[in-house]
Short mmCIF file of N, CA and C in Angstrom, two decimals:
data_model
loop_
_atom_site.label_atom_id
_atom_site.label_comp_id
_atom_site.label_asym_id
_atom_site.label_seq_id
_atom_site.Cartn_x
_atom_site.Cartn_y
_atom_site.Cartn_z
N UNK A 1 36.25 167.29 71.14
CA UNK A 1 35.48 168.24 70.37
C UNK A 1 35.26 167.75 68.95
N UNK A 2 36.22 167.48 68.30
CA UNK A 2 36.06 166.64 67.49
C UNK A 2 35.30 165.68 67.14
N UNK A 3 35.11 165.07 68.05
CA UNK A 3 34.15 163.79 68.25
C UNK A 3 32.88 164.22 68.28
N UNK A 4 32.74 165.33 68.86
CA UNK A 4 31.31 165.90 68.95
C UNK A 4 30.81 165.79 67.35
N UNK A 5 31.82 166.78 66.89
CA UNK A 5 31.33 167.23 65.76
C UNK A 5 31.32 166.14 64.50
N UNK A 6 31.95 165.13 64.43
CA UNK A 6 31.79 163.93 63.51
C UNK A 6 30.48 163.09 63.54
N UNK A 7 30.17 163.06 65.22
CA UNK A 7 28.86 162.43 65.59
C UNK A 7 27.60 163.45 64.97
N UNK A 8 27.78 164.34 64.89
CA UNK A 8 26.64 166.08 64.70
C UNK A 8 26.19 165.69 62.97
N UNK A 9 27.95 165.70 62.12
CA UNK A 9 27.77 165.83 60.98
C UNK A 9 26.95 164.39 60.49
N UNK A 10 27.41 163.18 61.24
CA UNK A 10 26.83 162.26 60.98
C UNK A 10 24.86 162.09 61.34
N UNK A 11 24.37 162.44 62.22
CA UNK A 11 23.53 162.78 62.22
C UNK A 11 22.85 163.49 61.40
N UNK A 12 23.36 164.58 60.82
CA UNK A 12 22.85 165.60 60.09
C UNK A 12 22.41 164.97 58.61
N UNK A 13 23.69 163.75 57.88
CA UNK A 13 23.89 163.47 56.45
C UNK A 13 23.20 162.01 57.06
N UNK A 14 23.01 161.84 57.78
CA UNK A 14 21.46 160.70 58.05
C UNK A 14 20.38 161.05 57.93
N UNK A 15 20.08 162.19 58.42
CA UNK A 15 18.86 163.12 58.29
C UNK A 15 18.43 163.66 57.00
N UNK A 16 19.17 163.50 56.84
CA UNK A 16 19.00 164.51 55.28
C UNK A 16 18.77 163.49 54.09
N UNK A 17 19.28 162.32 54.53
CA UNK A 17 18.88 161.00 53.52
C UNK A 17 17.42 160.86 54.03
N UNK A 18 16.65 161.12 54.58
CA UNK A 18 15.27 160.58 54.96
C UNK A 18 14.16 161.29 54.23
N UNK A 19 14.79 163.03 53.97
CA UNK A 19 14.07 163.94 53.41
C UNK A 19 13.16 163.36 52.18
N UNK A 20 12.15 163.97 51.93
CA UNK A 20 11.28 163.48 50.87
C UNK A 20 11.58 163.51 49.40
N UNK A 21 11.41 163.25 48.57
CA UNK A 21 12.48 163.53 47.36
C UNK A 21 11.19 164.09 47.01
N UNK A 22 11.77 165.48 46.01
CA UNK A 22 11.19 166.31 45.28
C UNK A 22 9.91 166.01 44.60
N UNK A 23 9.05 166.68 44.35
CA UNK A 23 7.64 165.78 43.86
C UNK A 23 8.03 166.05 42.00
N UNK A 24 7.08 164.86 41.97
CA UNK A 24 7.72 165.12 40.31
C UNK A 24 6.63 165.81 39.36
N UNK A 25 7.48 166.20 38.55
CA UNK A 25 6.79 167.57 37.58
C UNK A 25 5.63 166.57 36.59
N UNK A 26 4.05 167.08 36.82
CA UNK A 26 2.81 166.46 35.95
C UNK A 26 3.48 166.40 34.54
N UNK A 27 3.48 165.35 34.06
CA UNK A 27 3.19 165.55 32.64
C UNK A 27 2.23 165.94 31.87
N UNK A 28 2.94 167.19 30.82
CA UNK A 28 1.94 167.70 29.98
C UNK A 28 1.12 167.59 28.79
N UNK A 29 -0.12 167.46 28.57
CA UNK A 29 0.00 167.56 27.27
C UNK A 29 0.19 168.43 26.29
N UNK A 30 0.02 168.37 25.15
CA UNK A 30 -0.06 169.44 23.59
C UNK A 30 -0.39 171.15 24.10
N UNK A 31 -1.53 171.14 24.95
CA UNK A 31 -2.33 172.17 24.94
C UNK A 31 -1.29 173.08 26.43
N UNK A 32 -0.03 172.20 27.00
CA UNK A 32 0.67 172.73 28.11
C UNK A 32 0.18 172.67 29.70
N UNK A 33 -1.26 171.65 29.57
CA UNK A 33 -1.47 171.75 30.74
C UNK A 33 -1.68 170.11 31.80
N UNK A 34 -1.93 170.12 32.33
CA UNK A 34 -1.36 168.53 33.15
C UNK A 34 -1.73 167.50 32.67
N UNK A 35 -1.29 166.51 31.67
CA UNK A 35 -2.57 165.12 31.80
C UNK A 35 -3.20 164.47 33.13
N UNK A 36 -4.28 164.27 32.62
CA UNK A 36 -5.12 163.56 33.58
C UNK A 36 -4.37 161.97 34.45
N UNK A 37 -4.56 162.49 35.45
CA UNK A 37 -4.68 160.86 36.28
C UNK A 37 -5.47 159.82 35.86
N UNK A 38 -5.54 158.57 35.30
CA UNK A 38 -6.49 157.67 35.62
C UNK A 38 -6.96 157.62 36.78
N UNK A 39 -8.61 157.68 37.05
CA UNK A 39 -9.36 156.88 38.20
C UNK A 39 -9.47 155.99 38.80
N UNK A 40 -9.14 155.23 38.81
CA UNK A 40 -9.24 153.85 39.03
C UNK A 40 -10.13 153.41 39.78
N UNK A 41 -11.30 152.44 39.75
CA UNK A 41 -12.51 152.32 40.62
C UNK A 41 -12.57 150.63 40.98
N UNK A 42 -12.28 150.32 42.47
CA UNK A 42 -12.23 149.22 42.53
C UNK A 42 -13.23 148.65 43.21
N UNK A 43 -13.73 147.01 42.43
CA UNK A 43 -14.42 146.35 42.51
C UNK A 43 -15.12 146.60 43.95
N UNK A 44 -14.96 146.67 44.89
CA UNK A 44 -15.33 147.25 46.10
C UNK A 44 -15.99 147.97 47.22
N UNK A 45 -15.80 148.98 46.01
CA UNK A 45 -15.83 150.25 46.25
C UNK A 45 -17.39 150.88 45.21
N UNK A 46 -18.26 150.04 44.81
CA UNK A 46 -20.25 151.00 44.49
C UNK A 46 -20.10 151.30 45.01
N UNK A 47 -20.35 150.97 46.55
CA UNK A 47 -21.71 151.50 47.36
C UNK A 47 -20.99 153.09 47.41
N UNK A 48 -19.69 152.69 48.26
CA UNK A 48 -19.25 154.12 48.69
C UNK A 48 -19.26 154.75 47.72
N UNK A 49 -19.01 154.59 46.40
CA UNK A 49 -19.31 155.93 45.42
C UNK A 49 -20.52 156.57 45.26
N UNK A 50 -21.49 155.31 45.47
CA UNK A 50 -22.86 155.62 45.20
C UNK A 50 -23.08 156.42 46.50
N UNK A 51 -23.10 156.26 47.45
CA UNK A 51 -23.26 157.10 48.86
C UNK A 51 -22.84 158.33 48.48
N UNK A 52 -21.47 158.20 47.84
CA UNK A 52 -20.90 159.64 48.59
C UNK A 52 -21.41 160.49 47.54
N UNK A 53 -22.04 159.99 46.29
CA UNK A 53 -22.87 160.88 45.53
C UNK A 53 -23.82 161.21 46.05
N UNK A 54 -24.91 160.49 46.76
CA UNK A 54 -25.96 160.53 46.71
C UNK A 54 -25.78 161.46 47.79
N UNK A 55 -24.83 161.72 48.70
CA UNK A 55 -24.68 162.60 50.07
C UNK A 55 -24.38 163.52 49.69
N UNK A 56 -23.33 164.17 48.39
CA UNK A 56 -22.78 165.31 47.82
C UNK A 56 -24.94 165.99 47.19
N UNK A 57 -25.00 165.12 46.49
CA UNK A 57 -26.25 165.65 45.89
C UNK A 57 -27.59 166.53 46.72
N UNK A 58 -27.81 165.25 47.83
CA UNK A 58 -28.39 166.22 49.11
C UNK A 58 -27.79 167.51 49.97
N UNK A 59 -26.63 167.07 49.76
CA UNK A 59 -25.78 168.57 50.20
C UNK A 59 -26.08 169.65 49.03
N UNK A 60 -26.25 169.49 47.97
CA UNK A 60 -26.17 170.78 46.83
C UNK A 60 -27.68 170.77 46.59
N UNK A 61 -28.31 170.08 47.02
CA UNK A 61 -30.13 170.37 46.95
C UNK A 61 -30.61 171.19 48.48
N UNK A 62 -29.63 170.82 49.43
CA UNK A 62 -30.01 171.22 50.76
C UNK A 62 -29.61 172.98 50.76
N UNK A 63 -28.92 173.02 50.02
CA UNK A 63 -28.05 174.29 49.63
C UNK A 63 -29.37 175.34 48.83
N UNK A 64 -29.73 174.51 48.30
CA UNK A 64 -30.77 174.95 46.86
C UNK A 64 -31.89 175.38 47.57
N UNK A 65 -32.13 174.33 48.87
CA UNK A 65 -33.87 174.79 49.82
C UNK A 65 -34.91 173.63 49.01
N UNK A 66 -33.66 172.64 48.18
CA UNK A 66 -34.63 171.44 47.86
C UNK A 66 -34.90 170.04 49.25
N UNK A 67 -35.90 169.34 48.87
CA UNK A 67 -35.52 167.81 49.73
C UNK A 67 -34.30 167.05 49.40
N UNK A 68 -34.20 166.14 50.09
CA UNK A 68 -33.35 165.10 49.43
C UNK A 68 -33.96 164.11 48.94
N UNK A 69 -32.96 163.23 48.02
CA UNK A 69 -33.69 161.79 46.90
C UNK A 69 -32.50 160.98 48.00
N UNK A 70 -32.98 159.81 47.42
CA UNK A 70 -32.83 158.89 48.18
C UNK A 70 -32.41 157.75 46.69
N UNK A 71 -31.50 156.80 46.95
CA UNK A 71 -30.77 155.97 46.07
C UNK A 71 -32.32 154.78 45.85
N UNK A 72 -32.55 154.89 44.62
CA UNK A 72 -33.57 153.74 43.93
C UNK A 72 -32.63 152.30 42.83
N UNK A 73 -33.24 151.84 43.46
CA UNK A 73 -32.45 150.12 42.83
C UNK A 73 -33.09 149.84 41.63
N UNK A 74 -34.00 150.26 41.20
CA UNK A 74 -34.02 150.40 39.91
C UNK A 74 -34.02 151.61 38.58
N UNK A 75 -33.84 152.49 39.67
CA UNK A 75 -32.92 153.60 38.56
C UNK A 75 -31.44 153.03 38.85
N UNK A 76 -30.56 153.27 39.61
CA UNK A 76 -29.58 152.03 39.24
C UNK A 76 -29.35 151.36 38.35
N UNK A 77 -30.28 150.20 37.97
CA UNK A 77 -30.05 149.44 36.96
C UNK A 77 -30.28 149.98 35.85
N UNK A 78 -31.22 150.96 35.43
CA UNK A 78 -31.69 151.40 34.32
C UNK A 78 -30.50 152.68 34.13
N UNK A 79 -29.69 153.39 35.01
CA UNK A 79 -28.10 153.99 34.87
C UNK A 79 -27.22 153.06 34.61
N UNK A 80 -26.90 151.58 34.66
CA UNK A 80 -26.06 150.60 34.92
C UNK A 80 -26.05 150.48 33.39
N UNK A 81 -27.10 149.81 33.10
CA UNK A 81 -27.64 149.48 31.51
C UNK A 81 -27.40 150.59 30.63
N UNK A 82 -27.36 151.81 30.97
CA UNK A 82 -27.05 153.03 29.73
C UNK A 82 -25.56 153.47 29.75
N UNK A 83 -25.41 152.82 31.26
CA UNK A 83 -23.38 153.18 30.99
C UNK A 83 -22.84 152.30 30.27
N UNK A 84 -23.13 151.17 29.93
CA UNK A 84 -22.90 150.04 29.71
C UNK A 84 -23.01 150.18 27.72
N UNK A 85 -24.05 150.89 27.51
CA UNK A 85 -24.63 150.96 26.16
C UNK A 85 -23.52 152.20 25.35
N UNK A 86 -23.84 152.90 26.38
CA UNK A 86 -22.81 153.46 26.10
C UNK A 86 -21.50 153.94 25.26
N UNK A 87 -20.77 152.39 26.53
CA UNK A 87 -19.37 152.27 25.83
C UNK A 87 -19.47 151.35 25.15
N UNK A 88 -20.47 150.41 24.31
CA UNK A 88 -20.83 149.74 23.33
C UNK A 88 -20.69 150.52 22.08
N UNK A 89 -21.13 151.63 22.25
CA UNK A 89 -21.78 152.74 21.38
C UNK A 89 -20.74 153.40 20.90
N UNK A 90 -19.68 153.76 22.22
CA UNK A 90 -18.07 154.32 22.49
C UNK A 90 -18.67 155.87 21.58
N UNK A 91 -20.04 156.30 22.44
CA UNK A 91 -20.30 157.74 22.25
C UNK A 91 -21.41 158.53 23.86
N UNK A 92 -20.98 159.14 24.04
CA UNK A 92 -21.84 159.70 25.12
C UNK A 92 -23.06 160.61 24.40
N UNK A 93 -24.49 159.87 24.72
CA UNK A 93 -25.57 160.06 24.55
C UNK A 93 -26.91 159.73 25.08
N UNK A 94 -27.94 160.64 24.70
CA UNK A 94 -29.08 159.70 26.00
C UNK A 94 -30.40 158.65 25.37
N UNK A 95 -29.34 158.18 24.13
CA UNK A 95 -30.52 157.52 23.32
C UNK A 95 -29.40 155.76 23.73
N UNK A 96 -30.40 154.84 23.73
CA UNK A 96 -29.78 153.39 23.66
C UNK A 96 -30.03 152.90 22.03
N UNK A 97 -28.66 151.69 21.70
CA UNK A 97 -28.16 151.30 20.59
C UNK A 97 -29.61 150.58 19.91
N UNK A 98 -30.36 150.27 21.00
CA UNK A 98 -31.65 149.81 20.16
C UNK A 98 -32.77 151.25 20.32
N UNK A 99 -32.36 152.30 20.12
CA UNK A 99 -33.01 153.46 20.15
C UNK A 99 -33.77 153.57 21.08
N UNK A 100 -33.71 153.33 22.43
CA UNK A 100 -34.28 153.40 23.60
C UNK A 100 -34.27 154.93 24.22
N UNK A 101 -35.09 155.49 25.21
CA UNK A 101 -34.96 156.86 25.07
C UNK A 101 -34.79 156.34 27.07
N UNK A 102 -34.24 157.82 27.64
CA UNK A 102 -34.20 157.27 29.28
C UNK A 102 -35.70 156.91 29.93
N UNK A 103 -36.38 157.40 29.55
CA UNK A 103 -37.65 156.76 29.75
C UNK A 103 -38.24 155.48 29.43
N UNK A 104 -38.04 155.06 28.29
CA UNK A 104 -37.85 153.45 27.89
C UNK A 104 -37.01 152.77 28.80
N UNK A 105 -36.08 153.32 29.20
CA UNK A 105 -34.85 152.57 30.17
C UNK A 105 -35.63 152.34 31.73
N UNK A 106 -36.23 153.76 32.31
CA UNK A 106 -36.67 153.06 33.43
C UNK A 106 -38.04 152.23 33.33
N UNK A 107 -38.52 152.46 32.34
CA UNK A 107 -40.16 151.77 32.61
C UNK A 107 -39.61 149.96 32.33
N UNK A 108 -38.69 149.76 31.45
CA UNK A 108 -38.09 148.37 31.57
C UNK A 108 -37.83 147.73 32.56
N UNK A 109 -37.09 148.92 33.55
CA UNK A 109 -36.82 148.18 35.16
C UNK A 109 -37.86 148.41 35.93
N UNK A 110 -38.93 148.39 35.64
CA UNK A 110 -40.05 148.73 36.55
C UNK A 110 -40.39 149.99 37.37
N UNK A 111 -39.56 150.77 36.70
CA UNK A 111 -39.65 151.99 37.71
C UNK A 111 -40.98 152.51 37.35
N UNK A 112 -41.77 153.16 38.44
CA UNK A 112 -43.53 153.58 38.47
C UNK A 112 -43.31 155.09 38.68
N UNK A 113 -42.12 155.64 39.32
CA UNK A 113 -42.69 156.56 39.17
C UNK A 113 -42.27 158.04 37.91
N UNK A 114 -42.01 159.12 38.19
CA UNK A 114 -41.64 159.69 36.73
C UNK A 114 -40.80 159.97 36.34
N UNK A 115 -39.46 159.87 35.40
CA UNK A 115 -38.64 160.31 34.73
C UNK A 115 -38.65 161.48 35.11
N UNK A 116 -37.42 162.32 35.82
CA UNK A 116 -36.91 163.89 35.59
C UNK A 116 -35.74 164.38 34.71
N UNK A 117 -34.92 163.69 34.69
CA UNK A 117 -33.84 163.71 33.73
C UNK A 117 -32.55 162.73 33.91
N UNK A 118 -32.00 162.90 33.08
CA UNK A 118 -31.21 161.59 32.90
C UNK A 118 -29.50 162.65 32.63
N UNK A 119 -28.72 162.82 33.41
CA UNK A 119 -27.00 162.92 33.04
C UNK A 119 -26.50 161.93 32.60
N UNK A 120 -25.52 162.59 31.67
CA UNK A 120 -24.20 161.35 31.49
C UNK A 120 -23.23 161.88 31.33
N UNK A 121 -22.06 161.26 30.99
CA UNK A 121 -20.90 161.63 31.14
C UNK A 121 -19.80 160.78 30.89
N UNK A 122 -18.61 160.91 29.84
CA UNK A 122 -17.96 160.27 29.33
C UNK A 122 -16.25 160.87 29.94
N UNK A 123 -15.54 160.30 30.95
CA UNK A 123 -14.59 161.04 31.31
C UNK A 123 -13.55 159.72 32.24
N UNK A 124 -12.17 160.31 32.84
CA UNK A 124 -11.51 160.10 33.20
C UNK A 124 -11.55 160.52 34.69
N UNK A 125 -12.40 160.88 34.83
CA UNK A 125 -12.72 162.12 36.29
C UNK A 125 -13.13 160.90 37.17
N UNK A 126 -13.18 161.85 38.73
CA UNK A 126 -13.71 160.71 39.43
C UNK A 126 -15.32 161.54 39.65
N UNK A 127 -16.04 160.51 40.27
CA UNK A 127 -17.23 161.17 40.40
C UNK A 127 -18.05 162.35 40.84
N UNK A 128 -17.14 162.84 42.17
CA UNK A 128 -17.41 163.93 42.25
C UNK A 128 -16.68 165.03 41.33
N UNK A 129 -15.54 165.04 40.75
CA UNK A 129 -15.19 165.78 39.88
C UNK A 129 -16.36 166.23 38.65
N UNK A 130 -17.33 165.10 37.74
CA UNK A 130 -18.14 164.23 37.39
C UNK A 130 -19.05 165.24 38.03
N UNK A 131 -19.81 165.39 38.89
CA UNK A 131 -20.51 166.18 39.72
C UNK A 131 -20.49 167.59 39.75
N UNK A 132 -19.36 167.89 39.76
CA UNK A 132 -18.88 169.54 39.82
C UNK A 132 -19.22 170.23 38.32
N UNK A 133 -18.83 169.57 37.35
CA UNK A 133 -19.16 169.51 35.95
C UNK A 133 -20.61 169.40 35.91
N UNK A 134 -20.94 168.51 36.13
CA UNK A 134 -22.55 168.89 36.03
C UNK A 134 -23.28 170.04 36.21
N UNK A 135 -22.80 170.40 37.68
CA UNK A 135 -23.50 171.16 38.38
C UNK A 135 -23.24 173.07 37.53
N UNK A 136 -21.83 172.64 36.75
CA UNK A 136 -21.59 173.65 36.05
C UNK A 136 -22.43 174.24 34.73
N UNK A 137 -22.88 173.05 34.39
CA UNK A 137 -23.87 173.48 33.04
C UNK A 137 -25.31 173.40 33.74
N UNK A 138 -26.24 174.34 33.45
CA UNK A 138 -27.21 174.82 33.57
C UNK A 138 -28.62 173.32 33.41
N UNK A 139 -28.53 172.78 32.21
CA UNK A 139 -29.01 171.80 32.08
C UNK A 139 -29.22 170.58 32.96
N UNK A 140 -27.67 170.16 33.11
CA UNK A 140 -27.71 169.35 34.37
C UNK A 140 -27.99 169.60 35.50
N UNK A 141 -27.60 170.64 35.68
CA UNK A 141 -28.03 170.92 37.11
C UNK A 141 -29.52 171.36 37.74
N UNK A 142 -30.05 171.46 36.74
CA UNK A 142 -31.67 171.60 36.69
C UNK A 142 -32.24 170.24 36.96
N UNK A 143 -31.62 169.06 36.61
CA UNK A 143 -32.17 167.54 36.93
C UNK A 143 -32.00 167.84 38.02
N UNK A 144 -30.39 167.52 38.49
CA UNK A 144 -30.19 167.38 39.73
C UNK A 144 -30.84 168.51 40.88
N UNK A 145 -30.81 169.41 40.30
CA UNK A 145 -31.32 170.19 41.62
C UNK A 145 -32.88 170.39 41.58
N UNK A 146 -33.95 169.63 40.70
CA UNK A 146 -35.20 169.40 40.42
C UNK A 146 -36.25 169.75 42.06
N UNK A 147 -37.18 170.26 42.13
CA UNK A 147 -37.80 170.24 43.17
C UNK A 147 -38.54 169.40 43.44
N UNK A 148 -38.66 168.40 42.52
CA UNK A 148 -39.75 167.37 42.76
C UNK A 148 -39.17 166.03 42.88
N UNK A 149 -38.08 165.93 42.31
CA UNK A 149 -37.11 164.74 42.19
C UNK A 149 -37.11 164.36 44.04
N UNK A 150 -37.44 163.35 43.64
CA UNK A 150 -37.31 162.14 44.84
C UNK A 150 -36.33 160.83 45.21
N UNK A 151 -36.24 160.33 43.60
CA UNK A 151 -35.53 159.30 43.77
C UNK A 151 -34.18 159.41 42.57
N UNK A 152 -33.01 159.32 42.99
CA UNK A 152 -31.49 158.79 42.18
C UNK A 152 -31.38 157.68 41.62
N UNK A 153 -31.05 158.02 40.87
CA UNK A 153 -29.87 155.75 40.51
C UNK A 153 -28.91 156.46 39.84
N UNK A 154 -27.61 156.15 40.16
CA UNK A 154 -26.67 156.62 39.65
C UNK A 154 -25.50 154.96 39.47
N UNK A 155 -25.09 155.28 38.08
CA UNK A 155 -24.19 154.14 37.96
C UNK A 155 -23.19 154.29 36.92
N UNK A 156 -22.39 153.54 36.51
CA UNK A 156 -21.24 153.90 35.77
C UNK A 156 -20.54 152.53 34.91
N UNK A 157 -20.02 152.73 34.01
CA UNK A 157 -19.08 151.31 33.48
C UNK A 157 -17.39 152.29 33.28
N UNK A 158 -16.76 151.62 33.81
CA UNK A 158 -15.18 151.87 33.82
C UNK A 158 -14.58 150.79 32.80
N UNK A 159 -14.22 151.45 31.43
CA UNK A 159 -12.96 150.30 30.35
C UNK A 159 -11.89 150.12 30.64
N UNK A 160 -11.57 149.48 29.97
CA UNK A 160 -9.66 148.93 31.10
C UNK A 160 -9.33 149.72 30.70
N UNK A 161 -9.03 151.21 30.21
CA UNK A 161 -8.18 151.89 29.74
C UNK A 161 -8.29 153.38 30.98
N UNK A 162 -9.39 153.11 31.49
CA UNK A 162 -9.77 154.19 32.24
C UNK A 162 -10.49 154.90 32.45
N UNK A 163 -11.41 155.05 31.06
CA UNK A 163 -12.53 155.35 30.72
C UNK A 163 -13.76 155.06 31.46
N UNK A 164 -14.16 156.14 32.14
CA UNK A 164 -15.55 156.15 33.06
C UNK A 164 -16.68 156.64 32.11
N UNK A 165 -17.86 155.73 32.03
CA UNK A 165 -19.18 156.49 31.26
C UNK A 165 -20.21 156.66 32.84
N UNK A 166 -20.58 157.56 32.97
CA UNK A 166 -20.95 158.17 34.24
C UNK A 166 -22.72 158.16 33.97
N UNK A 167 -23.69 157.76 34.28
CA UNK A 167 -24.87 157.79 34.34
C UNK A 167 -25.60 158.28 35.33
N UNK A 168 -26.30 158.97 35.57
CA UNK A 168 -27.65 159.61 36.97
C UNK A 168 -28.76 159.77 36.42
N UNK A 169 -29.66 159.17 36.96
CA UNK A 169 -31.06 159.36 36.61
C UNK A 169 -31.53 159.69 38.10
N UNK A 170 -32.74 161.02 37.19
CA UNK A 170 -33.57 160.85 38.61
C UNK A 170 -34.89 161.27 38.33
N UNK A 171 -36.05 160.38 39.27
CA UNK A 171 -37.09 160.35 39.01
C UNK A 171 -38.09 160.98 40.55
N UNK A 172 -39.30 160.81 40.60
CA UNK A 172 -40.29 160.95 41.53
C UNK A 172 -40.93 159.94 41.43
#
């Protein structure tokens, strides 16, 4: 009987070493509430961000009773180039360091057809977080949820520190 029970307890204080250890408490900041995670965005990994925007976006236009846009390679670049200016700038705005306006930006990359509006966004967030925010202010979400808007380019520059400058343009 004994034996039973040495083999039981042993089992038990094996088991119990496997358990998960406690999750650990967010650190806070000043204001008492969680600091942020870094994002981290690896080399890899455009397209799928760019997809899974461009799929979140048709989902919240499909919602709206809008069409969907479709990812343009040269709004892209002309979002690529303003995230980029950006954190040159190390200010979130929709003018470029040589006073370029988003319309100057796509007619550079050849884009033909029309400017609807241009987001940005200076954050630690990941993109759809980035998204949700948008969709929260009235402004942005009037680009994005545009009835005429046809075409996206959405792009971003990440600083080694963590720092995401978040760009979307979208045109017809």
């Amino acid at each position: 009987m004994s034996r039973i029970l040495i083999l039981l307890l042993s089992a038990v204080l094996t088991l119990s070493a496997c358990a998960a250890p406690p999750p650990s408490q967010p650190q806070l900041g000043a204001d008492g509430k969680p600091l942020p995670k870094v994002y981290r965005i690896r080399a890899g990994d455009s397209s799928k961000i760019q997809f899974r925007m461009l799929d979140s976006i048709n989902s919240l236009r499909a919602a709206a009773g809008q069409s969907p846009v479709q990812l343009n390679a040269k709004l892209n670049a002309a979002a690529a180039t303003h995230s980029r200016d950006m954190s040159v700038q190390n200010r979130p705005w929709h003018f470029g360091s040589d006073a370029s306006s988003p319309i100057d930006r796509v007619r550079r990359v050849g884009y033909e057809g029309n400017l609807i509006g241009e987001t940005i966004s200076e954050t630690y967030e990941t993109e759809l977080e980035t998204l949700a925010a948008w969709m929260d202010d009235s402004s942005t979400r009037k680009v994005i949820l545009a009835p005429n808007a046809r075409n996206l380019g959405f792009s971003w520059l990440q600083e080694d520190n963590g720092k995401i400058w978040w760009t979307l343009v979208m045109g017809n």
